[in-house]
mmCIF file of C-alpha atoms in Angstrom:
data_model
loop_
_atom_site.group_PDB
_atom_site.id
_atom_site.type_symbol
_atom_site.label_atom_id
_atom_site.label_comp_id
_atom_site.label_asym_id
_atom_site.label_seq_id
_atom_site.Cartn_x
_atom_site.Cartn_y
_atom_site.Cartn_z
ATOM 1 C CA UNK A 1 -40.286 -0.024 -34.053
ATOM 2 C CA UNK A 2 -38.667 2.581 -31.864
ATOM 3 C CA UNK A 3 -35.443 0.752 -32.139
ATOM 4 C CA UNK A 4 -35.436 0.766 -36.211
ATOM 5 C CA UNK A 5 -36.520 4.392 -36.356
ATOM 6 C CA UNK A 6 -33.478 5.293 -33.828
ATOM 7 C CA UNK A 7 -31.086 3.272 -35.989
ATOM 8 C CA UNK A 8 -32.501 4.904 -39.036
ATOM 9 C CA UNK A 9 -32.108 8.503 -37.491
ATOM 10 C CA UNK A 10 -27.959 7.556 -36.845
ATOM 11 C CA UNK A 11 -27.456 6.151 -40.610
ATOM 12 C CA UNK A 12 -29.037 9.724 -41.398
ATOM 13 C CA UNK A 13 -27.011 11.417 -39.901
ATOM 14 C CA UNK A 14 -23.685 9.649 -40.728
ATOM 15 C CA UNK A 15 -24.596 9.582 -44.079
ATOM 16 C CA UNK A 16 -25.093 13.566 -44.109
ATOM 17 C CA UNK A 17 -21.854 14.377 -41.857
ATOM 18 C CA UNK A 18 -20.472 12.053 -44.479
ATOM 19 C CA UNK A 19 -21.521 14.900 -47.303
ATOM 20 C CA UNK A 20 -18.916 16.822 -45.634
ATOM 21 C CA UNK A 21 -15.989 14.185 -46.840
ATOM 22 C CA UNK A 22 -17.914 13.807 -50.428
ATOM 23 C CA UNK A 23 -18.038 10.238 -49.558
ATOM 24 C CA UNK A 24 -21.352 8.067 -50.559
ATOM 25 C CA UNK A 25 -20.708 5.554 -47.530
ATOM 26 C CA UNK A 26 -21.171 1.893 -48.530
ATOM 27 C CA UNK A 27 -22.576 -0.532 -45.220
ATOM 28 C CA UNK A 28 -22.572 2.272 -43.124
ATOM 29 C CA UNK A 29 -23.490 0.821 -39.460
ATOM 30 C CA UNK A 30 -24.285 2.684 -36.226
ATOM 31 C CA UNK A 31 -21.533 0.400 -33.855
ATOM 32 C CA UNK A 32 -21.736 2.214 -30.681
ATOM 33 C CA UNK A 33 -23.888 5.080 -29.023
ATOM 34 C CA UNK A 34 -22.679 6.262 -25.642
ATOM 35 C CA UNK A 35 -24.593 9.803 -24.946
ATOM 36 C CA UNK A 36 -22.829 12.265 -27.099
ATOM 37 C CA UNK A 37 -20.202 9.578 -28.205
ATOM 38 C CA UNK A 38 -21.290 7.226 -31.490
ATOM 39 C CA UNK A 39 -19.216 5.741 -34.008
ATOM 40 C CA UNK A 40 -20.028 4.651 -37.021
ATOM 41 C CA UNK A 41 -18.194 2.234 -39.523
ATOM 42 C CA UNK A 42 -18.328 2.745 -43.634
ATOM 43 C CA UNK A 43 -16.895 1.474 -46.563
ATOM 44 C CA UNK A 44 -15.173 4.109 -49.182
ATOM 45 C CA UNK A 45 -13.385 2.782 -52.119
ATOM 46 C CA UNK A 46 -12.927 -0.541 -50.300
ATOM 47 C CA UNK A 47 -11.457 1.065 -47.399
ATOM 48 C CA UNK A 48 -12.728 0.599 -44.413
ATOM 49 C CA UNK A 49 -13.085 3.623 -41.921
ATOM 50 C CA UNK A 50 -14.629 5.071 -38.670
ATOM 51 C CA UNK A 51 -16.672 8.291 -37.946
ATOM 52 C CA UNK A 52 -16.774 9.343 -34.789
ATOM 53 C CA UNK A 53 -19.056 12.132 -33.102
ATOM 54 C CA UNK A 54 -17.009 13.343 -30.233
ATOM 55 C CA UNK A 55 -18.053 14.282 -26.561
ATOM 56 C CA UNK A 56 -15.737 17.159 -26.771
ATOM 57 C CA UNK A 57 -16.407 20.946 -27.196
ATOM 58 C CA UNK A 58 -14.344 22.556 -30.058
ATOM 59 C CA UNK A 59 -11.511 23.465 -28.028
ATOM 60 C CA UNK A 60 -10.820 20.753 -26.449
ATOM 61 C CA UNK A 61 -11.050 18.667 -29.358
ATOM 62 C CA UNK A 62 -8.574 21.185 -31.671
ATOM 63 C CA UNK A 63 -6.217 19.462 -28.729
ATOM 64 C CA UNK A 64 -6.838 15.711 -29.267
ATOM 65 C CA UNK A 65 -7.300 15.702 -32.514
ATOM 66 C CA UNK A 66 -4.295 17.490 -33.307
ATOM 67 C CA UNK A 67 -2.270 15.333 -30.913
ATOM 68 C CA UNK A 68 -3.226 12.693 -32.917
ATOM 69 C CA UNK A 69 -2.607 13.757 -36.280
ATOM 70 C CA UNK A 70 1.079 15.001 -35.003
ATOM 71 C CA UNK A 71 1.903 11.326 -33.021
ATOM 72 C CA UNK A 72 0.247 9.691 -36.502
ATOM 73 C CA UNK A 73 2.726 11.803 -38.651
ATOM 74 C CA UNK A 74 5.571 11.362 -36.093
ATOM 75 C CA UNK A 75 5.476 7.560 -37.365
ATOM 76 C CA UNK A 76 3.348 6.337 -33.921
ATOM 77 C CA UNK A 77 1.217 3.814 -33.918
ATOM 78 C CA UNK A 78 -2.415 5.471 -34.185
ATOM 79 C CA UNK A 79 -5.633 6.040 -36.555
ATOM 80 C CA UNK A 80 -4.704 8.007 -39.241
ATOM 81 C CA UNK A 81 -7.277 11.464 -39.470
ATOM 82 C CA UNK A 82 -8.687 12.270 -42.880
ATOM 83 C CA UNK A 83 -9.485 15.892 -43.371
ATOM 84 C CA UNK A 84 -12.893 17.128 -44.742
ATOM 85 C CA UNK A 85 -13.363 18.198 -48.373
ATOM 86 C CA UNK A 86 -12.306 21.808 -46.825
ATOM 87 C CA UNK A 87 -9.169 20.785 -45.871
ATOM 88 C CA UNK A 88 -10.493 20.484 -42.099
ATOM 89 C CA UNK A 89 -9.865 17.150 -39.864
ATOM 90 C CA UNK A 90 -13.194 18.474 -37.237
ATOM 91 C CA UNK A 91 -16.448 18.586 -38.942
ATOM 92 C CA UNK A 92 -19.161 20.415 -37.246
ATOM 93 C CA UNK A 93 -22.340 19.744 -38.610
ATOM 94 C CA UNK A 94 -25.797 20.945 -36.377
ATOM 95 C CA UNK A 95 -23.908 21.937 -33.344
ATOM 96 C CA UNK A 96 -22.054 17.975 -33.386
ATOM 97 C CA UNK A 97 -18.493 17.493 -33.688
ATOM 98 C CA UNK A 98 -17.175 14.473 -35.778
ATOM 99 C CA UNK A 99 -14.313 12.924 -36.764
ATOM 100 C CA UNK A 100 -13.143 10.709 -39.535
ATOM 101 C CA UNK A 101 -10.497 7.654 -38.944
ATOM 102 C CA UNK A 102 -9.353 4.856 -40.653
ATOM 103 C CA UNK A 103 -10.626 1.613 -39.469
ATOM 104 C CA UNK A 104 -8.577 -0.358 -37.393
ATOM 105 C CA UNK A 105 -8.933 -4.265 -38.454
ATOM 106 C CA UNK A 106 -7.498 -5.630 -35.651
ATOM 107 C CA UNK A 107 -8.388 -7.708 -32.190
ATOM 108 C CA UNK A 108 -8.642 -5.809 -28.712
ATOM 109 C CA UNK A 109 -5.495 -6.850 -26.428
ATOM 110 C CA UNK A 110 -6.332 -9.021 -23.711
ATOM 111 C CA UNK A 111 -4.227 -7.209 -20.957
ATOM 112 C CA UNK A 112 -4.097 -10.518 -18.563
ATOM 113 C CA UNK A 113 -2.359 -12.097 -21.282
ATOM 114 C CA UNK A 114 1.278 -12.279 -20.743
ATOM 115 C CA UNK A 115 1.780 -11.865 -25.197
ATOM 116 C CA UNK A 116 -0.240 -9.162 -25.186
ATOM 117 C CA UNK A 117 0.974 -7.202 -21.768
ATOM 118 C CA UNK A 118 4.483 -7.306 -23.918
ATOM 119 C CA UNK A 119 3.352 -5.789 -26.944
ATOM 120 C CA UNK A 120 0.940 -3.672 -25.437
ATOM 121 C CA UNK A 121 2.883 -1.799 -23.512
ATOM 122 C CA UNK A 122 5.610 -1.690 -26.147
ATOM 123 C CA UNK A 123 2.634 0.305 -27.856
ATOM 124 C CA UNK A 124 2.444 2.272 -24.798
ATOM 125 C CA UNK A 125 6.377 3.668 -24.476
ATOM 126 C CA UNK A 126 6.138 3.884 -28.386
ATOM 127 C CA UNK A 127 2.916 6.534 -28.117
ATOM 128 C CA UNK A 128 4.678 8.424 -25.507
ATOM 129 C CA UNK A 129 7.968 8.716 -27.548
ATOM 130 C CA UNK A 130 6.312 9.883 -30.369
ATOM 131 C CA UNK A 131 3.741 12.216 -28.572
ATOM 132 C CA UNK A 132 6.538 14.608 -27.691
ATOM 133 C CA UNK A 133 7.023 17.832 -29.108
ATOM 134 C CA UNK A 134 3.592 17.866 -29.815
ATOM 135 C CA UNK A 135 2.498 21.820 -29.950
ATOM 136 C CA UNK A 136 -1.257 22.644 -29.603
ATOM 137 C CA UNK A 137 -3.380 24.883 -31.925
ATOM 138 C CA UNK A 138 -3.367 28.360 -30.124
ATOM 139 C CA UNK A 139 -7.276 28.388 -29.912
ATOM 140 C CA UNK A 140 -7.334 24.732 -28.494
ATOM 141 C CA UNK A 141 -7.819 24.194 -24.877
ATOM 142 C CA UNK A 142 -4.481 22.878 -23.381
ATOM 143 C CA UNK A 143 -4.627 19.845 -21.322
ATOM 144 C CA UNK A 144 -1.903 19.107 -18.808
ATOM 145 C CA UNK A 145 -1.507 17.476 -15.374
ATOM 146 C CA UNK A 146 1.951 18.501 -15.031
ATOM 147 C CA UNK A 147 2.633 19.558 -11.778
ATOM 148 C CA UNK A 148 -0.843 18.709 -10.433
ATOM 149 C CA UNK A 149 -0.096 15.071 -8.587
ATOM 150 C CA UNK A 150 0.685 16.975 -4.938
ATOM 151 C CA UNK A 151 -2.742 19.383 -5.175
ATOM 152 C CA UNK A 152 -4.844 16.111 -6.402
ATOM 153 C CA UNK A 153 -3.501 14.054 -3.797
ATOM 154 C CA UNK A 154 -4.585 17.039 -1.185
ATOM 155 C CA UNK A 155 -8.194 17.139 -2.954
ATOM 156 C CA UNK A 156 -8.683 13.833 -3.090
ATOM 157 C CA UNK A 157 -7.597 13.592 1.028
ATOM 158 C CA UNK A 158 -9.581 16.323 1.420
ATOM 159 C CA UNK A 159 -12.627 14.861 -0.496
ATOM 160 C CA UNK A 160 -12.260 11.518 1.773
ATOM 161 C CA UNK A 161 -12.306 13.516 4.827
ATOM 162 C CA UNK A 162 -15.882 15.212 3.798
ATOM 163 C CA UNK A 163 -17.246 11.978 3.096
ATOM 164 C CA UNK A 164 -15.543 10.541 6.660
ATOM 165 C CA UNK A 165 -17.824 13.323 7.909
ATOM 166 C CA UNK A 166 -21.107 12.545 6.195
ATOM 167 C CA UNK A 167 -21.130 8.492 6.930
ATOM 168 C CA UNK A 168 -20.113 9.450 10.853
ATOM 169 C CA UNK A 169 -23.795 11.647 10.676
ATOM 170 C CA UNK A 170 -25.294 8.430 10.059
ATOM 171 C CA UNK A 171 -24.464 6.024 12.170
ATOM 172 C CA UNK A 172 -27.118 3.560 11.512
ATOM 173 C CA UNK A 173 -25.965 2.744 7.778
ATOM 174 C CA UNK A 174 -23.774 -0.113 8.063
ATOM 175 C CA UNK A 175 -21.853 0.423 5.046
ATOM 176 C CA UNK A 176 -20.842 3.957 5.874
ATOM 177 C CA UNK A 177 -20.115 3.085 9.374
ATOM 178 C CA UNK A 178 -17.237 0.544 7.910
ATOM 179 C CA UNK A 179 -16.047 3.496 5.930
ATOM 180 C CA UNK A 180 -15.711 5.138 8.924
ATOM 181 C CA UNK A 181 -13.725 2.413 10.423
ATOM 182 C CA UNK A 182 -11.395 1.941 7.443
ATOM 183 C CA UNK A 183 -11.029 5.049 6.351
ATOM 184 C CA UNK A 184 -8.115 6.614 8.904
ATOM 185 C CA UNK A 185 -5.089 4.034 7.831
ATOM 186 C CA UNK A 186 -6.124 5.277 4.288
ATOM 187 C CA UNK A 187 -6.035 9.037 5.246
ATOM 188 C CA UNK A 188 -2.358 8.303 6.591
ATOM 189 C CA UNK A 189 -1.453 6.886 3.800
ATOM 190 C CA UNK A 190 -2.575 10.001 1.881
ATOM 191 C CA UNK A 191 -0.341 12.031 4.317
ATOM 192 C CA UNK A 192 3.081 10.027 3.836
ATOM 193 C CA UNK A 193 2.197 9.653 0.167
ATOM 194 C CA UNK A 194 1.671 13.607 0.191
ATOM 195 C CA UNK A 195 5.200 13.798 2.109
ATOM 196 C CA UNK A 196 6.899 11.628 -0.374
ATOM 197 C CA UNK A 197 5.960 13.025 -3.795
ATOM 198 C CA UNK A 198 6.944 16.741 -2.304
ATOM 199 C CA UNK A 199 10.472 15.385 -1.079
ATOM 200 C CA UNK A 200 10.685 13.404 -4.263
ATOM 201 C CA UNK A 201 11.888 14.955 -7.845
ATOM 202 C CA UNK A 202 8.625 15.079 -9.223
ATOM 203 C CA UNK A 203 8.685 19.097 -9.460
ATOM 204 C CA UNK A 204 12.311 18.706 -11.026
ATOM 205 C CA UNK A 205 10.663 16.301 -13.495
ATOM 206 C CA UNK A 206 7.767 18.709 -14.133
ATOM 207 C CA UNK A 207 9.921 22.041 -14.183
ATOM 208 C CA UNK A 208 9.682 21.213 -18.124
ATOM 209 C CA UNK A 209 7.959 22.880 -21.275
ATOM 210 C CA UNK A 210 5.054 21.091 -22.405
ATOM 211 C CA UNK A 211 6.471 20.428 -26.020
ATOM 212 C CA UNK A 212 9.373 18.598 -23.803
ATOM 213 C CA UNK A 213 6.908 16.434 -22.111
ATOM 214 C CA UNK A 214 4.907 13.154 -23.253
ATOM 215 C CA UNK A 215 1.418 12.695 -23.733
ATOM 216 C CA UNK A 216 -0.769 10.258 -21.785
ATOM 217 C CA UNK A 217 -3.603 8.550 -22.812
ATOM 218 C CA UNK A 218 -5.068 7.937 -19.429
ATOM 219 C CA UNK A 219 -7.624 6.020 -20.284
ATOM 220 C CA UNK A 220 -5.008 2.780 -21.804
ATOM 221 C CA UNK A 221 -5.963 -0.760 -21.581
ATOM 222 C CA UNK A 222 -8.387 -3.227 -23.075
ATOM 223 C CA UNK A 223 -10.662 -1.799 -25.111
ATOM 224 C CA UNK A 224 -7.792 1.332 -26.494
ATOM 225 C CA UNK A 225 -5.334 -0.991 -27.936
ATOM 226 C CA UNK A 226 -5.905 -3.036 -31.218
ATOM 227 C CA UNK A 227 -3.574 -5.877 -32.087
ATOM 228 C CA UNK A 228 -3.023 -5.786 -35.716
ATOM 229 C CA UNK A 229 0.073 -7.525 -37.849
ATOM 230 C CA UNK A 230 1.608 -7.825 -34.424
ATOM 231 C CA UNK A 231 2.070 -4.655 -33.301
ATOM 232 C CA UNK A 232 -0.286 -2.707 -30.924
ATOM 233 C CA UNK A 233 -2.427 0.521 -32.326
ATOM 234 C CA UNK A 234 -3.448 2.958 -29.236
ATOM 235 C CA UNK A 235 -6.986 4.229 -30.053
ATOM 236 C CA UNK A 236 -9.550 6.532 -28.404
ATOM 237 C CA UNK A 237 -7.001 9.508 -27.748
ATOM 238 C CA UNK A 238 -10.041 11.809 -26.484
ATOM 239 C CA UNK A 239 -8.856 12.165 -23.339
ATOM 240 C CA UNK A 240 -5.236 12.459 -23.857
ATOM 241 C CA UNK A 241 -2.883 15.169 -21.347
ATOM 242 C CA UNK A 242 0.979 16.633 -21.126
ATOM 243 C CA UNK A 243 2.089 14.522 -17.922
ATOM 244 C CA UNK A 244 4.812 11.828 -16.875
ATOM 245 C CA UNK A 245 4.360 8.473 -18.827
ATOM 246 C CA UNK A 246 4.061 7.280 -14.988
ATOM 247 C CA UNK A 247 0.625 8.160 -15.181
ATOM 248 C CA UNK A 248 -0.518 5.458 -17.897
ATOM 249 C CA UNK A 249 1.973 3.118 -16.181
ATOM 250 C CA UNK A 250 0.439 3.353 -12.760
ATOM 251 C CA UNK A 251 -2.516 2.946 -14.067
ATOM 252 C CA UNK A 252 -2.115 -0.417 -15.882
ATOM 253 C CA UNK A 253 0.053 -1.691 -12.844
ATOM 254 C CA UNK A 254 -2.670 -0.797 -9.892
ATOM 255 C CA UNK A 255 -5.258 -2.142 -11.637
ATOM 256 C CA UNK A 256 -3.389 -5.744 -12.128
ATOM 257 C CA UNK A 257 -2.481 -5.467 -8.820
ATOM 258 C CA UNK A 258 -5.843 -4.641 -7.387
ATOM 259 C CA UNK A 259 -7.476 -7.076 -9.902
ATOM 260 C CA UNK A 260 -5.266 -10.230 -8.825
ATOM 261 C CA UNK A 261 -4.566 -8.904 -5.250
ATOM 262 C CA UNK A 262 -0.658 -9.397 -6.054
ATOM 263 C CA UNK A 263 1.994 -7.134 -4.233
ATOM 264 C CA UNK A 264 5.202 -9.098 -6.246
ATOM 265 C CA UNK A 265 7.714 -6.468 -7.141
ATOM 266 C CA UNK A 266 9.085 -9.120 -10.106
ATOM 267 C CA UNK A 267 5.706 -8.939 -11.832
ATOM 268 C CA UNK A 268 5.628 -5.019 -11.376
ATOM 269 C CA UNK A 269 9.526 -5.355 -12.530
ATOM 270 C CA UNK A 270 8.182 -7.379 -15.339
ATOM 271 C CA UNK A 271 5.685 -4.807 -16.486
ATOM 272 C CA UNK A 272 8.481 -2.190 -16.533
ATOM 273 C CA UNK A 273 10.520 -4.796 -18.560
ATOM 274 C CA UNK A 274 7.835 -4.340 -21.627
ATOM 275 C CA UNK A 275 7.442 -0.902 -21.732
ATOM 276 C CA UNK A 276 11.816 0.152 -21.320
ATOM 277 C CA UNK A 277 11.953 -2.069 -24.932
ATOM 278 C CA UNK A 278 10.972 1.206 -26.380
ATOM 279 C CA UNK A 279 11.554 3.709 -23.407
ATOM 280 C CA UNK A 280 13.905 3.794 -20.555
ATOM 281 C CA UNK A 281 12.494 5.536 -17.107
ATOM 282 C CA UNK A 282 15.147 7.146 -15.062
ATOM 283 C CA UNK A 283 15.686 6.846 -11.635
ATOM 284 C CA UNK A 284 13.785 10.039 -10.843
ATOM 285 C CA UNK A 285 11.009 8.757 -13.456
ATOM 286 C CA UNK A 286 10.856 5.320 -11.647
ATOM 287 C CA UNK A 287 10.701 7.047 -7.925
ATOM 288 C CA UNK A 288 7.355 9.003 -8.436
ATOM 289 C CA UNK A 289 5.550 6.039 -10.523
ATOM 290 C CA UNK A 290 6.394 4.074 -7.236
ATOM 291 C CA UNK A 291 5.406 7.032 -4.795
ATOM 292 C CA UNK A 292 1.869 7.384 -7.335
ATOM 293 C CA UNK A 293 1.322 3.382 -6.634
ATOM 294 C CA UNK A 294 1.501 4.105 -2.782
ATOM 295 C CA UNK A 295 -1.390 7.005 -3.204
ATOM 296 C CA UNK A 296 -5.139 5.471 -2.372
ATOM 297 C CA UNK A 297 -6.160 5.980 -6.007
ATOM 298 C CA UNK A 298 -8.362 2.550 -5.222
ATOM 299 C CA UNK A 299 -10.165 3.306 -2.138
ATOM 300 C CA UNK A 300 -10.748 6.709 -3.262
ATOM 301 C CA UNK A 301 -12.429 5.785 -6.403
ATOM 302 C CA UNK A 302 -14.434 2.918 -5.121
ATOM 303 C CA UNK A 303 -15.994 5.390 -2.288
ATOM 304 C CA UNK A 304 -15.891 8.782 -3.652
ATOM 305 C CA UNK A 305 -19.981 9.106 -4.515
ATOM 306 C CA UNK A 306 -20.846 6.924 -1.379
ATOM 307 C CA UNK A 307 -22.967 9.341 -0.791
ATOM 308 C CA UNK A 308 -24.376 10.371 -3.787
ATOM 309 C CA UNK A 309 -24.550 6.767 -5.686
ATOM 310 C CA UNK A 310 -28.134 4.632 -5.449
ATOM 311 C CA UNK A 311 -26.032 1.817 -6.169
ATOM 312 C CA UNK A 312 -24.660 0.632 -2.393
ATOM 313 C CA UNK A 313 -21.233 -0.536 -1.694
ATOM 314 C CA UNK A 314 -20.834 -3.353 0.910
ATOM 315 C CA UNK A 315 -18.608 -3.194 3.902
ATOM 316 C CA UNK A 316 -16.900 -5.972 2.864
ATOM 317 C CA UNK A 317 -15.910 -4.681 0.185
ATOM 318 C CA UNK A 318 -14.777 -1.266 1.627
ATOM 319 C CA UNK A 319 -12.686 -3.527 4.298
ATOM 320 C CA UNK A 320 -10.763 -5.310 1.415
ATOM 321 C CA UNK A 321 -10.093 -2.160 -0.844
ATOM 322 C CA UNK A 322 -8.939 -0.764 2.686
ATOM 323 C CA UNK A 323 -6.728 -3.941 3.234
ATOM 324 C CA UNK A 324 -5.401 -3.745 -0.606
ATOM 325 C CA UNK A 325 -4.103 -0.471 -0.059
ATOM 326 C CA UNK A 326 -2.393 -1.144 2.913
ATOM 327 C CA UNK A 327 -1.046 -4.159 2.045
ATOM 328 C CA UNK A 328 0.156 -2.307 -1.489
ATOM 329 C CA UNK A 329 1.694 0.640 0.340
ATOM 330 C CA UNK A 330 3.894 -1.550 2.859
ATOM 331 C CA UNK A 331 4.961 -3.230 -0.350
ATOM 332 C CA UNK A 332 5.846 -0.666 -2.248
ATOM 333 C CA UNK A 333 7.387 1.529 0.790
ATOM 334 C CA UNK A 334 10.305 -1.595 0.918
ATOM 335 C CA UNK A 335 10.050 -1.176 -2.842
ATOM 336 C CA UNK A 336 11.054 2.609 -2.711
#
C-alpha cells in the first residue's frame, strides 16, 4: 500500500510540473527515482518524451542545460529540450527543478561489444566537436577542469597519504594493514605521474578560452549512450565540464583495462581508432591522455572511504588493484 501511494504521489507530481508545458500527459510512468533524480516518461500527441527532475541547483543547471540545447542545435547527437509554455527550458515548480526531453527509443550500448565500442565512441568525438564554442548563461555556475589535472593529482596523493596514516594506527585490521603494504609503489607512481603531466604540454593545451575548449561528459559509457537508427545519442549531460576530450577517453580506456586486466597498446590503439573517425588527437592531446592512464585513478577510488565505508574491502583485492596499476603504468611508461 505504501508502494502505490508513493507511485501515486510521483504521477502527481509529473502530471502538475506537466501544467507548466500545457501538456495533459497520456501513460505517464514514474521510470526511475534516485534521491532528488526521477524521470518520468509521457505520451503528448503521440510523441514520446522524458521529464526529468534534476539533482542540480539553478545555477548549475542554467550550465547543463544550456550546453545541451547549444550541442543539440549545433547538429550533435543529443535529447532535444522543449521549453515551458513561458518560453523557459528549467521549470521550477515547489522548490524542484525539471526538465523536459524527447524520448530516446533506442537500446543502451553494450560497451564490451566490439560494434558498439565503434559507434559509441564515434558518438563520443562527435559530442565533443559539437560541444565547442559553447558560451554559458552569465548567472550559470561555470564548470571546468581545465587546468586542474596537476592540483587533483596532488589531492588525491595527498588524500592517500592521510588514509596511509589512519590504517598504520590500526594495525590489527587486516585489510588496512595490506593498504599499508601496497600503498607506497602507488604513492610513487603518483609522484612520476605528477612529474610527467607538469613537464608535459598539458598547461599549453589548457592555456585556452573556455568557448575554445570541448565539453566532457564524464560520466560516458553504458547506461549514457542510446543506439538508435545506428548512430549513438549521448544522454544524461548533468554532469558535463570545459576539459580535454582525454578525460572521457581515459575514462572508457581504464575501465576496459581494469575490467579485463589487459595492458595491449593495439586494443588501446584500437579504441583511439573509433573515436579519430570523427576527431583527430594531436600529439600533445595523445601525450597527457597517456600520462592521465599512468595516474592511480583505480586504487584511489577503490580505497578512498576505507575508512569511512561499512562496506569492507578485502586485501586481496587491494593487492590486485595495487598490481593493476603497476602493471598499467610500466605499460604505458614504454607506451609514452
Amino acid at each position: 500500500m505504501k508502494l502505490d501511494n508513493e507511485s501515486n504521489n510521483y504521477l502527481s507530481l509529473g502530471s502538475k510540473v506537466l501544467l507548466s508545458y500545457d501538456i495533459k500527459p497520456l501513460n505517464l510512468k514514474m521510470l526511475q527515482s534516485k534521491g532528488l533524480k526521477t524521470l518520468w516518461k509521457l505520451t503528448y500527441k503521440n510523441t514520446p518524451l522524458c521529464l526529468k527532475r534534476l539533482n542540480q541547483t539553478m545555477e548549475e543547471a542554467l550550465f547543463s542545460v544550456n550546453a545541451q540545447i547549444y550541442i543539440f542545435n549545433n547538429g550533435g547527437m543529443v535529447p532535444r529540450v522543449y521549453p515551458n509554455a513561458k518560453g523557459n527550458f528549467i521549470t521550477e515548480y515547489n522548490g524542484q527543478l525539471f526538465v523536459l526531453y524527447s524520448w530516446v527509443n533506442g537500446r543502451d550500448m553494450n560497451l564490451e561489444n566490439p560494434k558498439d565500442l565503434n559507434l559509441a565512441l564515434q558518438s563520443l568525438s562527435k559530442f565533443h566537436i559539437t560541444s565547442i564554442g559553447y558560451v554559458p548563461p552569465i548567472n550559470s555556475k561555470t564548470s571546468s577542469k581545465l587546468g586542474n589535472w596537476p592540483k587533483q593529482y596532488t589531492s588525491m596523493k595527498n588524500r592517500m597519504l592521510k588514509i596511509k596514516e589512519i590504517c598504520i594506527q590500526t594495525p590489527n585490521n587486516a585489510n588496512y594493514s595490506s593498504l599499508v603494504d601496497h600503498i607506497d609503489p602507488i604513492i610513487e607512481i603518483c609522484d612520476k605521474t605528477i612529474n610527467l603531466i607538469n613537464s608535459s604540454s598539458y598547461s599549453d593545451l589548457c592555456s585556452i578560452n573556455q568557448k575554445e575548449s570541448c565539453l566532457c561528459h564524464q560520466d560516458f559509457g553504458t547506461g549514457n549512450v542510446m543506439l538508435i537508427d545506428g548512430k549513438g545519442i549521448v544522454i544524461d549531460l548533468d554532469s558535463v565540464t570545459y576539459d580535454l576530450p582525454s578525460r572521457d577517453l581515459r575514462k572508457i580506456i581504464g575501465k576496459r583495462m581494469m575490467q579485463f586486466n589487459d595492458y595491449n597498446i593495439n586494443n588501446i590503439e584500437t579504441i583511439l581508432k573509433f573515436y579519430e573517425i570523427n576527431n583527430i588527437l594531436s600529439p600533445k592531446h595523445r601525450e597527457v591522455l597517456k600520462i592521465d592512464l599512468m595516474f592511480p585513478h583505480w586504487f584511489f577510488g577503490l580505497i578512498k572511504n576505507i575508512h569511512k565505508s561499512d562496506k569492507s574491502i578485502s586485501a586481496q583485492r587491494i593487492c590486485a588493484i595495487s598490481s593493476f596499476e603497476q602493471n598499467k603504468f610500466s605499460t604505458l611508461q614504454k607506451w609514452l
